[in-house]
Coordinates of C-alpha atoms and ligand atoms in Angstrom, one line a residue:
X1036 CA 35.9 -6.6 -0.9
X1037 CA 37.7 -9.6 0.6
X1038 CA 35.7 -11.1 3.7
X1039 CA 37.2 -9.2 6.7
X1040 CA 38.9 -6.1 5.1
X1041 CA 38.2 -2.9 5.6
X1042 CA 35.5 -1.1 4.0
X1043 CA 36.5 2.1 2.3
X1044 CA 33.8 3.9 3.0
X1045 CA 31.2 3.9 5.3
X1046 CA 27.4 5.0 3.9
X1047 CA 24.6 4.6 6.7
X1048 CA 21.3 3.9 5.7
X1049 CA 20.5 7.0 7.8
X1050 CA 22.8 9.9 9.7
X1051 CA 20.7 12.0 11.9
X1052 CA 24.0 13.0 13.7
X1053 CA 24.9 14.5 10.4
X1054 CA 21.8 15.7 9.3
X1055 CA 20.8 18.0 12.8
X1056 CA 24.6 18.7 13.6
X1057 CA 24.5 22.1 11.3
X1058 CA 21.8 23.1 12.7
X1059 CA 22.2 22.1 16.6
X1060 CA 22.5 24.9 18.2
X1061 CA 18.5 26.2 16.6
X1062 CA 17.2 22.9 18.0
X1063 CA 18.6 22.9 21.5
X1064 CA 17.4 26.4 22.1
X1065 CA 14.5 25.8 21.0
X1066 CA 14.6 22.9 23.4
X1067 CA 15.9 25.1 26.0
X1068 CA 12.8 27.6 25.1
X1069 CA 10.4 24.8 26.3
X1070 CA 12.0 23.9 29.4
X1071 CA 11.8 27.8 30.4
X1072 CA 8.4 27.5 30.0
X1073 CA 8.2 24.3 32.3
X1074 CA 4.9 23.7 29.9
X1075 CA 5.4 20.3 28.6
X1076 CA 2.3 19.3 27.0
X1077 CA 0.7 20.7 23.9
X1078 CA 0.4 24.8 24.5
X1079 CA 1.9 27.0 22.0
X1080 CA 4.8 25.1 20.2
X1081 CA 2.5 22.2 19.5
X1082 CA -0.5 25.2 17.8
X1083 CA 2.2 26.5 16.0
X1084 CA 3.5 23.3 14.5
X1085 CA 0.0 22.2 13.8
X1086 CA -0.4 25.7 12.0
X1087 CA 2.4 25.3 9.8
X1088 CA 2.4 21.8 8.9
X1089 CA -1.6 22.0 8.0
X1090 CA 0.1 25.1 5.4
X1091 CA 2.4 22.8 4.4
X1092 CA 0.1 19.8 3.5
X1093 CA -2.9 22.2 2.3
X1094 CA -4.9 21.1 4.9
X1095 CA -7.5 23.5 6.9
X1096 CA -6.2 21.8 9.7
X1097 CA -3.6 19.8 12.0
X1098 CA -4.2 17.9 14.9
X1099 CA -0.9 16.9 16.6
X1100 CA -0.8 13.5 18.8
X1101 CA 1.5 11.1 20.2
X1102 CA 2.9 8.9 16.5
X1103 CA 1.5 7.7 13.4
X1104 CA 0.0 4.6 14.8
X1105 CA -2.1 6.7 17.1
X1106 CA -3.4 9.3 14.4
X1107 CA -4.5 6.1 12.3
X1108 CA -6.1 5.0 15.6
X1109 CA -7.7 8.4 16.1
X1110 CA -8.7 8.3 12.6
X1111 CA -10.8 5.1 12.5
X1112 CA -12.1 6.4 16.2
X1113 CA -13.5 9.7 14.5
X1114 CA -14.8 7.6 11.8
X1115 CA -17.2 5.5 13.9
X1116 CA -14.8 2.8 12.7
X1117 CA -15.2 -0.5 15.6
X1118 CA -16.3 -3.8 15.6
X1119 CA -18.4 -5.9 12.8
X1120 CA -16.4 -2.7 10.4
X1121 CA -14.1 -4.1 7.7
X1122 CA -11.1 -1.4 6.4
X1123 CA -8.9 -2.2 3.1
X1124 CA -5.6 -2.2 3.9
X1125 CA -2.7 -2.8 1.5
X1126 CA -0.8 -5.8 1.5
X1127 CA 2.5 -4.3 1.5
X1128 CA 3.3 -1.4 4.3
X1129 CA 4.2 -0.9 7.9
X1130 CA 2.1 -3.1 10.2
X1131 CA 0.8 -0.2 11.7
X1132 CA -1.6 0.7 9.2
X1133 CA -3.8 -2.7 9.6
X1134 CA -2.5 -2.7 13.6
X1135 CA -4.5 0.4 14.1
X1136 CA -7.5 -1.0 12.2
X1137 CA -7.3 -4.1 14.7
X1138 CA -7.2 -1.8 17.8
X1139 CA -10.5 -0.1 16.5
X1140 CA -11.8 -3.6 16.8
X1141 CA -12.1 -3.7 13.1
X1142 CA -11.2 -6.1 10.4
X1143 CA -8.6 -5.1 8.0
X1144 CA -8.8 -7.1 4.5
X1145 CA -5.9 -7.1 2.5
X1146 CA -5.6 -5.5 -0.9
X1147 CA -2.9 -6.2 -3.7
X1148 CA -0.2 -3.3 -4.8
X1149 CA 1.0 -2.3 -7.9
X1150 CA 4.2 -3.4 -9.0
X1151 CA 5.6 -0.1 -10.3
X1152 CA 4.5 2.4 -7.4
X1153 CA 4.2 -0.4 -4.2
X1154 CA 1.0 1.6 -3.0
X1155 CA -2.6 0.1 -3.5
X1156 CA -3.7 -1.1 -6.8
X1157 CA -7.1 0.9 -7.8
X1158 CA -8.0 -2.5 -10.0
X1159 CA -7.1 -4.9 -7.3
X1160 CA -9.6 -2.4 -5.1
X1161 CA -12.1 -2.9 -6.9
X1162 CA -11.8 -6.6 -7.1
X1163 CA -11.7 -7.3 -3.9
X1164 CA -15.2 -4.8 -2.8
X1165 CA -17.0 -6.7 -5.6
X1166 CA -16.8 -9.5 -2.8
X1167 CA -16.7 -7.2 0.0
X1168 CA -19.4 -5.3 1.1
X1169 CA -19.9 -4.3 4.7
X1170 CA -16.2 -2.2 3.9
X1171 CA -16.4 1.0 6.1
X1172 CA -13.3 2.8 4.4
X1173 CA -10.2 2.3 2.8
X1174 CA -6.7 3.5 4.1
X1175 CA -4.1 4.8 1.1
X1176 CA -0.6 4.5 2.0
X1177 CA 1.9 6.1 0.3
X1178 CA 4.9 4.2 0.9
X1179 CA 7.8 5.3 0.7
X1180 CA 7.1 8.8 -0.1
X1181 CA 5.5 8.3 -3.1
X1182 CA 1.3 8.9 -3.8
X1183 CA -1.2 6.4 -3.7
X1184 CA -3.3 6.5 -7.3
X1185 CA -5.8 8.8 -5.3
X1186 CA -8.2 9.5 -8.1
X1187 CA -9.7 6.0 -8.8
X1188 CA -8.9 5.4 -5.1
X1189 CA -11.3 8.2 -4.3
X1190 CA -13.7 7.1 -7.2
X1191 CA -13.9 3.7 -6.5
X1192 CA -14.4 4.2 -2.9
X1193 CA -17.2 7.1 -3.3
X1194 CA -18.8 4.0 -5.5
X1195 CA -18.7 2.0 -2.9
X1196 CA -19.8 4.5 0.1
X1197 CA -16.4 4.2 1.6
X1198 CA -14.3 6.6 3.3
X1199 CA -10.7 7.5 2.5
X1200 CA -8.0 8.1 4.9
X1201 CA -4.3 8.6 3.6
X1202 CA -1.9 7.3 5.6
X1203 CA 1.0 9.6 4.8
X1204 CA 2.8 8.8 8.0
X1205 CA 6.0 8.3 4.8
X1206 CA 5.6 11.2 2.6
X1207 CA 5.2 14.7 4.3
X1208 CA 5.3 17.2 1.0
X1209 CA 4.8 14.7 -1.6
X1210 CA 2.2 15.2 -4.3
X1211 CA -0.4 13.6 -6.2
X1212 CA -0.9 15.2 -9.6
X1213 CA 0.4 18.4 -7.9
X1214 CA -1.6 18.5 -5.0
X1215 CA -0.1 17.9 -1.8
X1216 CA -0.7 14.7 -0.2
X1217 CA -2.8 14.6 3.3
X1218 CA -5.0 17.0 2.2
X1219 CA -6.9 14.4 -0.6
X1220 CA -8.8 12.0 1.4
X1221 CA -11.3 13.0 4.6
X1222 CA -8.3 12.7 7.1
X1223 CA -4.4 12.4 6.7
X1224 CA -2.2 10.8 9.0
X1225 CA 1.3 11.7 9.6
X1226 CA 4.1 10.1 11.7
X1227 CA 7.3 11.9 13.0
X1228 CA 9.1 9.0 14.2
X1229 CA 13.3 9.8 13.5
X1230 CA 13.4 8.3 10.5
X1231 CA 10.8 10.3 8.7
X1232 CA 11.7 13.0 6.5
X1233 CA 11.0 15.1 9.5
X1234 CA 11.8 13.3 12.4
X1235 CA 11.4 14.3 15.8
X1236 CA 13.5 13.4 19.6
X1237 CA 11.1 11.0 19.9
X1238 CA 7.6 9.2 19.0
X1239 CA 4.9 11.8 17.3
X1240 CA 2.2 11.8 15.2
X1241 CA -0.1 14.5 12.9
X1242 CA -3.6 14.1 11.7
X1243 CA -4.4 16.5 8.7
X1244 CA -8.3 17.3 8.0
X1245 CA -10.4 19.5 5.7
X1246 CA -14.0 19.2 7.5
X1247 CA -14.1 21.9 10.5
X1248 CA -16.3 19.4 12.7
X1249 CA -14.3 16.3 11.9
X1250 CA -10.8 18.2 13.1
X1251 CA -12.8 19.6 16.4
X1252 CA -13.7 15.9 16.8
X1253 CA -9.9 14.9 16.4
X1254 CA -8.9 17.5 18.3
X1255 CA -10.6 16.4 21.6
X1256 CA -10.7 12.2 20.9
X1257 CA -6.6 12.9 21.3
X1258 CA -7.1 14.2 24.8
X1259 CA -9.8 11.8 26.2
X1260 CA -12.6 12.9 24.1
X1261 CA -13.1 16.7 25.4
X1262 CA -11.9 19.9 24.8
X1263 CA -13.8 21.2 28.0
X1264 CA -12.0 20.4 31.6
X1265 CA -13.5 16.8 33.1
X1266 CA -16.2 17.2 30.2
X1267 CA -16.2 14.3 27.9
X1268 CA -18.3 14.3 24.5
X1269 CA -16.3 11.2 23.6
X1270 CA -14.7 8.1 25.0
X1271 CA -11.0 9.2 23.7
X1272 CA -7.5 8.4 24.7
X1273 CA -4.6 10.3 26.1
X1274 CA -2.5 11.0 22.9
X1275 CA -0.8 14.0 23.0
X1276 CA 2.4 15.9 21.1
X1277 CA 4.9 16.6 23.8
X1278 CA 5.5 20.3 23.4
X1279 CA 9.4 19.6 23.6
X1280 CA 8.6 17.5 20.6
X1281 CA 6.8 20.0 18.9
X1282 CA 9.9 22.7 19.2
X1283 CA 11.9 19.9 17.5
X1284 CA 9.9 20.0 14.7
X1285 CA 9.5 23.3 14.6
X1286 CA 13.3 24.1 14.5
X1287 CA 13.7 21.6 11.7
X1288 CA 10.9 22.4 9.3
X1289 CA 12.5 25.1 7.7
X1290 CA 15.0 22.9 6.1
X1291 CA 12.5 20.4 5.5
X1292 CA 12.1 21.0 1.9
X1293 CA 15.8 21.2 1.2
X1294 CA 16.8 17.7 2.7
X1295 CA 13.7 16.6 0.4
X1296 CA 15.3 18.4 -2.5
X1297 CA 18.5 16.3 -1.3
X1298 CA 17.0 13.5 -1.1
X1299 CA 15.5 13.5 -5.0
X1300 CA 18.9 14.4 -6.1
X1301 CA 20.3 11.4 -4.4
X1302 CA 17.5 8.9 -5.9
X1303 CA 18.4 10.7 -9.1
X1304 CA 22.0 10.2 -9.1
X1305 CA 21.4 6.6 -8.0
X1306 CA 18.8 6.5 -11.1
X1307 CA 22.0 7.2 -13.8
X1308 CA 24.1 5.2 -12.3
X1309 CA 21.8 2.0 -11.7
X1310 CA 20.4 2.1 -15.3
X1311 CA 24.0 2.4 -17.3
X1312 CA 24.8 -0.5 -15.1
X1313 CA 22.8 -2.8 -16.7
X1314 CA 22.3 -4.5 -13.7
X1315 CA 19.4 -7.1 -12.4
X1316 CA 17.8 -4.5 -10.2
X1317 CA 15.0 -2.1 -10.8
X1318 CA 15.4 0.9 -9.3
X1319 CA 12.2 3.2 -8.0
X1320 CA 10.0 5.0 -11.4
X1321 CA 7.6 7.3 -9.6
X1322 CA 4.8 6.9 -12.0
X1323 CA 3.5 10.0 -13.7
X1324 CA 1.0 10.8 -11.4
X1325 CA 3.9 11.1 -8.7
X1326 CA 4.4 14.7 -9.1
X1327 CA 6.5 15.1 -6.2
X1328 CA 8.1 12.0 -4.8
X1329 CA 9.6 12.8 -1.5
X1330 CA 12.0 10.0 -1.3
X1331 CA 11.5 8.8 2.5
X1332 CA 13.1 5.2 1.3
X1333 CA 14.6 4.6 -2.3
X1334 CA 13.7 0.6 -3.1
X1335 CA 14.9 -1.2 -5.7
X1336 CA 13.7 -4.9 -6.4
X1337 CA 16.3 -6.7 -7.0
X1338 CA 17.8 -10.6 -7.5
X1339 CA 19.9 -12.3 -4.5
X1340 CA 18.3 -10.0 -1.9
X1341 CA 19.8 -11.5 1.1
X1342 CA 23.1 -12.0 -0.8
X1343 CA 23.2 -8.8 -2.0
X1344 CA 22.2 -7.0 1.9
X1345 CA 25.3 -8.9 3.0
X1346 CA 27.7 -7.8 0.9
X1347 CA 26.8 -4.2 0.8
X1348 CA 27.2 -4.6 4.8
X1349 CA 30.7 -5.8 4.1
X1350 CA 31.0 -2.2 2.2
X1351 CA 30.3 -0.7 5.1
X1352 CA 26.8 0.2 3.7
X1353 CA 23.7 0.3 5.7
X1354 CA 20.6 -0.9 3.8
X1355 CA 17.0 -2.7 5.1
X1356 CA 14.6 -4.5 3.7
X1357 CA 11.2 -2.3 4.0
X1358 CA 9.0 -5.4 4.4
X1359 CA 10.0 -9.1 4.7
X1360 CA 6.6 -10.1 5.5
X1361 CA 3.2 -9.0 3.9
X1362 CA 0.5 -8.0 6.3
X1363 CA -2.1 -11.2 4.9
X1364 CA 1.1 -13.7 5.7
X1365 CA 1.6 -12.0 9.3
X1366 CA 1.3 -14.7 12.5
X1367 CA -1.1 -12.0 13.6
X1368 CA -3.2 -12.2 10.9
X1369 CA -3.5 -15.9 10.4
X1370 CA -6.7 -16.2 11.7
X1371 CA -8.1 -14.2 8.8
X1372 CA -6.8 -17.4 6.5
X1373 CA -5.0 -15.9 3.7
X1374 CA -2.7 -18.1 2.4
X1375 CA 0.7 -17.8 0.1
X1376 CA 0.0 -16.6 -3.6
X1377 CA -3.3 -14.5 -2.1
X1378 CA -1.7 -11.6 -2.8
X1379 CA 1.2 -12.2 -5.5
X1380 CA 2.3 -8.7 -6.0
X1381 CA 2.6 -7.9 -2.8
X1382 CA 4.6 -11.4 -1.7
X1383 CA 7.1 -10.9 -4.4
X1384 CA 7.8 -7.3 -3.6
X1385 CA 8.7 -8.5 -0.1
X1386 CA 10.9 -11.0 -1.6
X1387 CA 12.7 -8.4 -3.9
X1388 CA 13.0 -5.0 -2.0
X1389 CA 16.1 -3.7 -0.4
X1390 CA 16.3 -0.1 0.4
X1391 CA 19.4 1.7 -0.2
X1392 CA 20.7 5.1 1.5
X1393 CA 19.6 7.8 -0.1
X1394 CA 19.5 10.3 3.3
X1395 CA 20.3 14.0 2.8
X1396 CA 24.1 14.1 4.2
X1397 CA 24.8 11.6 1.5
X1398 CA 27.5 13.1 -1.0
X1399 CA 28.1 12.0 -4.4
X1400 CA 30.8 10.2 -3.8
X1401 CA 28.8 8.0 -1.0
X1402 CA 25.6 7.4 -3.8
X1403 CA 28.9 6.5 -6.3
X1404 CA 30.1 3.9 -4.0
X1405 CA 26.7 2.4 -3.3
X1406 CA 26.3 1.8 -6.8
X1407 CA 29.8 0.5 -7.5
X1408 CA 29.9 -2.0 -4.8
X1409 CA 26.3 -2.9 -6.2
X1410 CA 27.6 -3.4 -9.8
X1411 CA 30.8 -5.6 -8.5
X1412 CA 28.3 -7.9 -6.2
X1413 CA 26.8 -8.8 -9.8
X1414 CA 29.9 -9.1 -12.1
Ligands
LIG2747 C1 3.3 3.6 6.5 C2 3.4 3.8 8.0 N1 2.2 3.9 8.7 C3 2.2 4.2 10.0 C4 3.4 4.3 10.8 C5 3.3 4.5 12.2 O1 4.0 5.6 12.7 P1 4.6 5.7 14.1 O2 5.9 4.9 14.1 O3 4.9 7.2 14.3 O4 3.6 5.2 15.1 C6 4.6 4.2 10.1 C7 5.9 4.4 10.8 O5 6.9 3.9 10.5 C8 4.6 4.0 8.7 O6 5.7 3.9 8.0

């Protein structure tokens, strides 16, 4: 490329136009379906989505509510979670998962990644409760659609009398060691912002739970604390799934599981290519344990970031860097007085990442050019 030609091609880092066009017409009666109805919030299409997607993650049950960042709210809420509590929080995620432990009134304290997987390091865990001790619980992201280490997560934490809450809000249908994520720790927490593997119109949110009393608890903290009319067991907040929403969701769930099998073919492709390249960039290695990687983001680490961003944006290729700024080195957080080389892993991986498209209306021939014009920024 030659600065100011024309790209031959252009590969966005997402196409929902080309991802719901096929199947438009289902979601806009579905849509339509709703409006008939003239009931807008919760009702049927929002039991029926929480039905299917509590099947889906192997949970007993589903609480729908407004986004992610509200289910980790309602999360810590059902927990007890609140002021004088400290949560662990990984270093390296979307602010959202320590925001929501700062709403709660909480502290979060930061915890190191692994290098391979970008999801909490078990060791680093460890470390950091030996001089930590009023922790309450620990939230397990899996980012990028990829499982947190649950086992030593879970075993470490049981050690320590904390609780375990997966934020999954990335990784709908991936799999720890076969067994679907969101249904591991004591609750799940799911987010269906447009960019998700399923994505709604809109902002919404899931919580996933095994315990009977802790999903009745959810269930009525998302709609100011009671399930009775004007009674209130709890002091809750309005978060709701819009039933329009929840038909979106609904429509597009079926094909859920093949835009995630699209997605791994993509990231597969982009796998081949990337290593006979010989190229300074590591591309994503699900580790073992990462039975079913879903593929919400695929993140290499690579050299010249910045440089690199920019000239795939000549290409006419979309790409973002999924995070910039570790939560401990946040302006938000600086109060809390970490300082640069706290967390190392975590600061070099938001040095180093760059995601690349690896959506489901990708073709071949889009993953192809990626990679070429990846190869020729290095030559
Ligand atoms: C890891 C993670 N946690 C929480 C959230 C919050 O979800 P929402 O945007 O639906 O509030 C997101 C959303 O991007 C996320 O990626």
């Amino acid at each position: 490329m030659t600065p100011g030609s024309i790209p031959a091609r252009r590969v966005r880092l997402l196409d929902l136009s080309a991802l719901h066009a096929p199947i438009q017409g289902e979601i806009d009666a579905a849509i339509q379906a709703v409006i008939q109805s003239q009931q807008f919030i919760l009702g049927k299409p929002v039991a029926r989505l929480e039905e299917t997607l509590a099947a889906y993650c192997g949970a007993r049950h589903a609480v729908g509510c407004a986004s992610g960042s509200d289910a980790l709210y309602l999360a810590l809420l059902a927990l007890g979670i609140g002021a004088g509590d400290v949560v662990l929080v990984p270093a390296f995620t979307f602010f959202a998962t320590a925001g929501a432990v700062s709403r709660a009134g909480a502290v979060p304290v930061f915890v190191d990644i692994d290098p391979v997987t970008f999801n909490l390091d078990p060791a680093h865990l460890a470390a950091t409760l030996s001089r930590q001790r009023q922790a309450k619980a620990v939230i397990a992201v899996h980012l990028f659609g990829g499982a947190a280490d649950m086992d030593p997560i879970l075993r470490i934490a049981s050690q320590h009398g904390l609780t375990v809450i997966e934020d999954g809000a990335q990784a709908i249908g991936a799999e720890y060691q076969h067994r679907r994520v969101l249904s591991i720790g004591r609750i799940g927490c799911l987010s269906f912002f447009p960019t998700k593997n399923l994505g709604a119109y809109g902002d919404g949110g899931m919580l996933t739970a095994n315990d009977d009393d802790l999903a009745h608890h959810l269930a009525a903290l998302r709609v100011h604390g009671g399930l009775e009319r004007y009674r209130h067991d709890w002091i809750g907040i309005n978060s709701r799934l819009d039933a329009l929403q929840a038909a979106v969701l609904l429509a597009k769930t079926p094909y859920l599981d093949g835009w995630t099998l699209a997605r791994q073919q993509n990231a597969a492709r982009y796998q081949s290519l990337l290593a006979d390249a010989r190229l300074p960039v590591v591309p994503p290695r699900p580790a073992p344990y990462q039975t079913r990687h879903i593929f919400n983001q695929y993140v290499i680490r690579c050299q010249r970031r910045d440089e690199l961003k920019q000239h795939l944006e000549r290409c006419g290729i979309g790409t973002e860097v999924y995070y910039p700024i570790p939560l401990h080195l946040q302006p938000c957080y600086r109060e809390l007085g970490y300082r640069a080389g706290d967390l190392p892993v975590s600061e070099e991986a938001a040095a180093a990442v760059l995601a690349l498209p690896v959506h489901p209306a990708l073709g071949p021939g889009d993953v192809d050019y990626v990679s070429q014009c990846l190869a020729a920024f290095y030559r």
